[in-house]
CSV table of C-alpha atoms in Angstrom, one decimal:
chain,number,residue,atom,x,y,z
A,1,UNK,CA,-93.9,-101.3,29.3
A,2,UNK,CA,-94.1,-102.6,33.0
A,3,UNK,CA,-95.7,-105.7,33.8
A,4,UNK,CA,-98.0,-103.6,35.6
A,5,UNK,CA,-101.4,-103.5,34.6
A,6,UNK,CA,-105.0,-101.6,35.5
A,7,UNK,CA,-108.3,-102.2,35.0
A,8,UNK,CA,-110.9,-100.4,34.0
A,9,UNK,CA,-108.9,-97.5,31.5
A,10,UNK,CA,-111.8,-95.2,32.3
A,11,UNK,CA,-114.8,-94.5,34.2
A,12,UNK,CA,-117.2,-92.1,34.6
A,13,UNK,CA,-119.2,-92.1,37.7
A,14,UNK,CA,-121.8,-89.7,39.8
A,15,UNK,CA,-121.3,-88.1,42.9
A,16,UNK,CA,-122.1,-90.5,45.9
A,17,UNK,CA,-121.6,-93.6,44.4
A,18,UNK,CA,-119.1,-95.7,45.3
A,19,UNK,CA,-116.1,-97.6,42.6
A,20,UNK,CA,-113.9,-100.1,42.8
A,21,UNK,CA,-110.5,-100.0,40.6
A,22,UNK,CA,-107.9,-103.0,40.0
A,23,UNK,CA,-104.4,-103.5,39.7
A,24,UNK,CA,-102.4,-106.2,38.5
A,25,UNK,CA,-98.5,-106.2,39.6
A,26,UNK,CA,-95.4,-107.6,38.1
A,27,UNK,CA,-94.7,-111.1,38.7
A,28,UNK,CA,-93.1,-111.6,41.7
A,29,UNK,CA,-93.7,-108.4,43.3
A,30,UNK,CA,-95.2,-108.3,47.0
A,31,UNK,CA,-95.5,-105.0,47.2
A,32,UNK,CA,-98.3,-102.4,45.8
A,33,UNK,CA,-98.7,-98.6,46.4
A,34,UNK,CA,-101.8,-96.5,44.8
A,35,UNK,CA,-101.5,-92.9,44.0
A,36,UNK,CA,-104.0,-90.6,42.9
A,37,UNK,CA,-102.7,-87.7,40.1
A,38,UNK,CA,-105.2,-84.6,39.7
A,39,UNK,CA,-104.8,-82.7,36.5
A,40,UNK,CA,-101.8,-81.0,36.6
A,41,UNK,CA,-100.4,-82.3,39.6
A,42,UNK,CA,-98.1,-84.4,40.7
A,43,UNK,CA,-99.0,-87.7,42.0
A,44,UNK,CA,-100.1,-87.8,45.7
A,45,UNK,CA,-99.7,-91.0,47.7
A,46,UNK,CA,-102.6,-93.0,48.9
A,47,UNK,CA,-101.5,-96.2,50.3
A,48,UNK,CA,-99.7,-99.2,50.2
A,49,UNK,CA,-100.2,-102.7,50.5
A,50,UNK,CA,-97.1,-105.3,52.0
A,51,UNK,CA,-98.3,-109.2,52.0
A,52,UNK,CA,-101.8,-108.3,51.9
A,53,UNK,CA,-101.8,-105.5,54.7
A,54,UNK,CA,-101.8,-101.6,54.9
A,55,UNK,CA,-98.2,-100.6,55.1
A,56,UNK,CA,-98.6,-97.2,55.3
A,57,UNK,CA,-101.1,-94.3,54.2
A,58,UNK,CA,-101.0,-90.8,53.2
A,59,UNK,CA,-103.4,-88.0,54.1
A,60,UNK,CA,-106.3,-89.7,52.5
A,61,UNK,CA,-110.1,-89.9,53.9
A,62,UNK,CA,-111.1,-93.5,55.3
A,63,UNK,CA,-113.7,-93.4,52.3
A,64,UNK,CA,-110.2,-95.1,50.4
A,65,UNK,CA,-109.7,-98.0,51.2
A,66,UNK,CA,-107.9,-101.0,49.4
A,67,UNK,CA,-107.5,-104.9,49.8
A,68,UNK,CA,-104.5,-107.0,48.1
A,69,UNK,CA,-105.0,-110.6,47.5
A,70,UNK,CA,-102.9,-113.8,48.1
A,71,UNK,CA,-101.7,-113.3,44.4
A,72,UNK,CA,-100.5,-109.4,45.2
A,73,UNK,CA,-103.2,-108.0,42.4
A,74,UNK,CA,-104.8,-105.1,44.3
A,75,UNK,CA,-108.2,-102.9,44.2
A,76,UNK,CA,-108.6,-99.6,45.4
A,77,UNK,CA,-112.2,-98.2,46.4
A,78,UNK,CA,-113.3,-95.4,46.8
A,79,UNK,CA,-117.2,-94.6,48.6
A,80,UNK,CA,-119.5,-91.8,48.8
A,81,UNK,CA,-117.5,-90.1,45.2
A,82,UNK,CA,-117.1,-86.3,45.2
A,83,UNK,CA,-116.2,-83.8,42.4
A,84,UNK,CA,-112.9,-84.1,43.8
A,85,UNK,CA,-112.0,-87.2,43.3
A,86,UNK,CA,-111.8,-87.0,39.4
A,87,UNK,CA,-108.5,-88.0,38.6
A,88,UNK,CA,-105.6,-90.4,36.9
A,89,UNK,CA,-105.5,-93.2,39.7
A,90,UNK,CA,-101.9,-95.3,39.6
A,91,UNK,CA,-100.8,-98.0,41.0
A,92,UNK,CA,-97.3,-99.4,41.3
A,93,UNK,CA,-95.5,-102.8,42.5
A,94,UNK,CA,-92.5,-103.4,43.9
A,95,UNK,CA,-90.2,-106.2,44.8
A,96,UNK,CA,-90.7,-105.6,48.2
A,97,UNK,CA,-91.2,-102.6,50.9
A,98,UNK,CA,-88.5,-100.0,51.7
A,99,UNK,CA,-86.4,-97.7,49.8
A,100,UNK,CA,-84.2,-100.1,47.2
A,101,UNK,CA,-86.8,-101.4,45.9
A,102,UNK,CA,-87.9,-99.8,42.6
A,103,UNK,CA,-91.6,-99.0,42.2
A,104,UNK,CA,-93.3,-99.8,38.5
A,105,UNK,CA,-96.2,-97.8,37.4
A,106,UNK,CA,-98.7,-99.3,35.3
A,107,UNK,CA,-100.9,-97.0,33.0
A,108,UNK,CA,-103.8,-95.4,35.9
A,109,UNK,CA,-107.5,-95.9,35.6
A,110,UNK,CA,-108.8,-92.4,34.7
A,111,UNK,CA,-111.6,-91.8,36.3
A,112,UNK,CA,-114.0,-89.1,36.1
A,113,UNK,CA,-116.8,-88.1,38.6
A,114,UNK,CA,-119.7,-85.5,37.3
B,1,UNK,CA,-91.3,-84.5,55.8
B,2,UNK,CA,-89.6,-84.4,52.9
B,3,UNK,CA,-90.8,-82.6,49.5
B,4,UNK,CA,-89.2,-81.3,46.4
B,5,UNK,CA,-89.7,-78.0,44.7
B,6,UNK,CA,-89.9,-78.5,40.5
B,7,UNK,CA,-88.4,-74.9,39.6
B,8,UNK,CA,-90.2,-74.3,35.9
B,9,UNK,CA,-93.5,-75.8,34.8
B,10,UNK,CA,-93.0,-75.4,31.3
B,11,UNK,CA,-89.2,-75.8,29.3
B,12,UNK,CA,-89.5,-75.2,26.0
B,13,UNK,CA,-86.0,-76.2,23.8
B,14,UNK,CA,-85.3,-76.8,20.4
B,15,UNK,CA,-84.2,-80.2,18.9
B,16,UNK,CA,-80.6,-81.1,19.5
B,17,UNK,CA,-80.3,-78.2,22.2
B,18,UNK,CA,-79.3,-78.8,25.9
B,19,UNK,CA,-81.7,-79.4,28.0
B,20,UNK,CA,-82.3,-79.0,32.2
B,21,UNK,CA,-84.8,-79.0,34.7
B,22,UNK,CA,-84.8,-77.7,38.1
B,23,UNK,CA,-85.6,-79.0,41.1
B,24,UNK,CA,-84.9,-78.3,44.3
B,25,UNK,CA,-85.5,-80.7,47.6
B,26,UNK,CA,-86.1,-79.9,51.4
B,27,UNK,CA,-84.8,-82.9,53.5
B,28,UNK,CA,-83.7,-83.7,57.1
B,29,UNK,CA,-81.3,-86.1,56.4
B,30,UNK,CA,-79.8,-87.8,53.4
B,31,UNK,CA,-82.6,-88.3,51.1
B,32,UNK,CA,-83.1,-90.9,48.0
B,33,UNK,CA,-84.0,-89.0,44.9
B,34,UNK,CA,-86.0,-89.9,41.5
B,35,UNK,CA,-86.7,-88.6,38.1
B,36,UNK,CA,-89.5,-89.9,36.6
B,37,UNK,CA,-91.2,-89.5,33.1
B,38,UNK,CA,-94.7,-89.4,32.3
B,39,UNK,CA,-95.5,-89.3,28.4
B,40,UNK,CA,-98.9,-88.8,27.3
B,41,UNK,CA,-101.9,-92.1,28.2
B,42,UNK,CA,-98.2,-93.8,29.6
B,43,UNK,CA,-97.1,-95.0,32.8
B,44,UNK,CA,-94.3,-93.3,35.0
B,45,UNK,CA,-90.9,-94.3,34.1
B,46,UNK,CA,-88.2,-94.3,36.4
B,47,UNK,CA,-85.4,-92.1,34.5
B,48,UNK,CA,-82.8,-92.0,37.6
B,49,UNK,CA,-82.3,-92.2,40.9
B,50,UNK,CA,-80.1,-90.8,43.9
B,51,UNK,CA,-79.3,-93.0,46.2
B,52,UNK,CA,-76.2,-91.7,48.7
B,53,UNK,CA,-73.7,-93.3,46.3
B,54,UNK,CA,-71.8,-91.2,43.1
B,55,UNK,CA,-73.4,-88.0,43.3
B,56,UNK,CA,-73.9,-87.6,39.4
B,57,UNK,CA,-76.1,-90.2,38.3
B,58,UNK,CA,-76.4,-91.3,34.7
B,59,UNK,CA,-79.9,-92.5,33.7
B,60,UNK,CA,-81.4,-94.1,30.8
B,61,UNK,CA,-81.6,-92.1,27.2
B,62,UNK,CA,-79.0,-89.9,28.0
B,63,UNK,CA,-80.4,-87.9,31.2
B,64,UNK,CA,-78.0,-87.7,34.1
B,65,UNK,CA,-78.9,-85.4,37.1
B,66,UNK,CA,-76.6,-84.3,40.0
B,67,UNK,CA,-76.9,-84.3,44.0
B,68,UNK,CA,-75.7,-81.3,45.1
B,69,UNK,CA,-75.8,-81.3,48.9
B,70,UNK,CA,-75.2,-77.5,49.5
B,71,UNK,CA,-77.4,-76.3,47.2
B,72,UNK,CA,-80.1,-78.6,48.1
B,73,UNK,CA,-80.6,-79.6,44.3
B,74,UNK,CA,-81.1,-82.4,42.1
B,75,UNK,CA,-81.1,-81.0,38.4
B,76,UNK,CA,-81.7,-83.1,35.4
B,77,UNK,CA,-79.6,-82.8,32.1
B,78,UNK,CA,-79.1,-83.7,28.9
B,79,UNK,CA,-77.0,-82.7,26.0
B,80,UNK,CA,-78.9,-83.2,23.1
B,81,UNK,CA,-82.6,-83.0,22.9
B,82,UNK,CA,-84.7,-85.4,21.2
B,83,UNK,CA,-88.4,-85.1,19.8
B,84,UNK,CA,-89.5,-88.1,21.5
B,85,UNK,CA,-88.0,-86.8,24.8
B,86,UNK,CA,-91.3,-84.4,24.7
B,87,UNK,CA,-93.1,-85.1,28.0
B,88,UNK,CA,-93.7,-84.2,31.6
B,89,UNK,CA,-90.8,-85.2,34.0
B,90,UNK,CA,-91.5,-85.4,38.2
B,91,UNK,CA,-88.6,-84.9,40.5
B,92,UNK,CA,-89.6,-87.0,43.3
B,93,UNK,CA,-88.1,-88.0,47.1
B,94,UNK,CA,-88.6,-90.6,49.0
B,95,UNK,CA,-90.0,-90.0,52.6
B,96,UNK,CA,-88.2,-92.8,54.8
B,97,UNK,CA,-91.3,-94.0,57.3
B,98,UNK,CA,-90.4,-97.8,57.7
B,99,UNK,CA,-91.3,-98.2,53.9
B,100,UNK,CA,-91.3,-96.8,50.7
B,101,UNK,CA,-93.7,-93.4,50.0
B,102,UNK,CA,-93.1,-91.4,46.9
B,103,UNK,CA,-93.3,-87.8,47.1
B,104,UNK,CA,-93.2,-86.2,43.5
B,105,UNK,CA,-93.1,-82.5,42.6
B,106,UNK,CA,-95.5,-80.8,40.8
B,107,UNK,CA,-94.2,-81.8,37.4
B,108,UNK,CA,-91.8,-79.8,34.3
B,109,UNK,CA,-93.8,-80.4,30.9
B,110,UNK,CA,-90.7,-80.5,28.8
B,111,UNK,CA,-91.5,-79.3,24.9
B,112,UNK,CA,-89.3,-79.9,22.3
B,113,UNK,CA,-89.5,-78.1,18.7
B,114,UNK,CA,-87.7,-79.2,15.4
């Protein structure tokens, strides 16, 4: 088990309305990147957050959108919910940004949209 | 951009049996590459990773994979399967833009039969 952890496990919600899910990262780590994994897909990066700002995005509408706090711990929300968005939502911390740094996933929030 | 191509969807093997999954990567330079496992309501697990060093790479519980250059592939091996090695692995890349974005494969589900 990583030290990562996610809150809520799982939601249901209705198209249009908005959600917000949270992620705790590993002591010490700086660094968190969200991914969102559809059924039977492969994760697909979202974003990630360095020392509290956006360090990068993926091809993701600006309905996601994310804030990290002064302790690291993250949230990810997501408005105006479509069908489309039902899905295993990860996150993962890091030491720090850039390539040697190993990302740890914590368990995803699934969450599903009807 | 880089991406990786998982070969199989499904491997099916029998307890104590070899076992290997494909995967095959499409990079413009030297990439970093992961294996990762997901077991079922877990986290992702880093496995291995490829990092310009040796080019076979030993991982933890007895995977090992090799970068082969000319044949742009990264397989993952192991001698001797286990029960509990059941789950879906990702080959993944890392796509270099100033920090650290995971790019994962559509995933091998990995069955395992006594």
């Amino acid at each position: 088990e990583t030290g990562v952890t996610q809150s809520p496990t799982h939601l249901i919600k209705t198209r249009g309305q908005q959600v917000t899910l949270r992620c705790s990262s590993q002591s010490g780590h700086n660094t968190v990147s969200w991914y969102q994994q559809a059924l039977g897909q492969g994760p697909q990066f979202i974003f990630q957050y360095y020392r509290e700002e956006e360090n990068g995005r993926g091809n993701f509408p600006p309905r996601f959108s994310g804030l990290q706090f002064p302790n690291y711990s993250s949230e990810l929300n997501v408005n105006a919910l479509e069908l489309d968005d039902s899905a295993l939502y990860l996150c993962a911390s890091s030491l720090a940004t850039g390539e040697n740094y190993e990302q740890y996933f914590g368990p995803g929030t699934r969450l599903t949209v009807t | 951009a880089q991406s990786v191509t998982q070969l199989d969807s499904h491997v099916s093997v029998s307890e104590g049996t070899p076992v290997l999954l494909r995967c095959n990567y499409s990079s413009s330079y030297s990439p970093s590459l992961f294996w990762y496992v997901q077991h079922p309501n877990k986290g992702l697990q880093l496995l291995l990773k490829y990092t310009s060093a040796a080019t076979l790479v030993k991982g933890i519980n007895g995977f090992e994979a090799e970068f082969k250059k000319s044949e742009t592939s990264f397989h993952l091996t192991k001698p001797s399967a286990h029960m509990s090695d059941a789950a879906e692995y990702f080959c993944v890349v890392s796509d270099q833009g100033g920090f650290q974005k995971l790019v994962f494969g559509t995933g091998t589900r990995l069955l395992v039969s006594p």
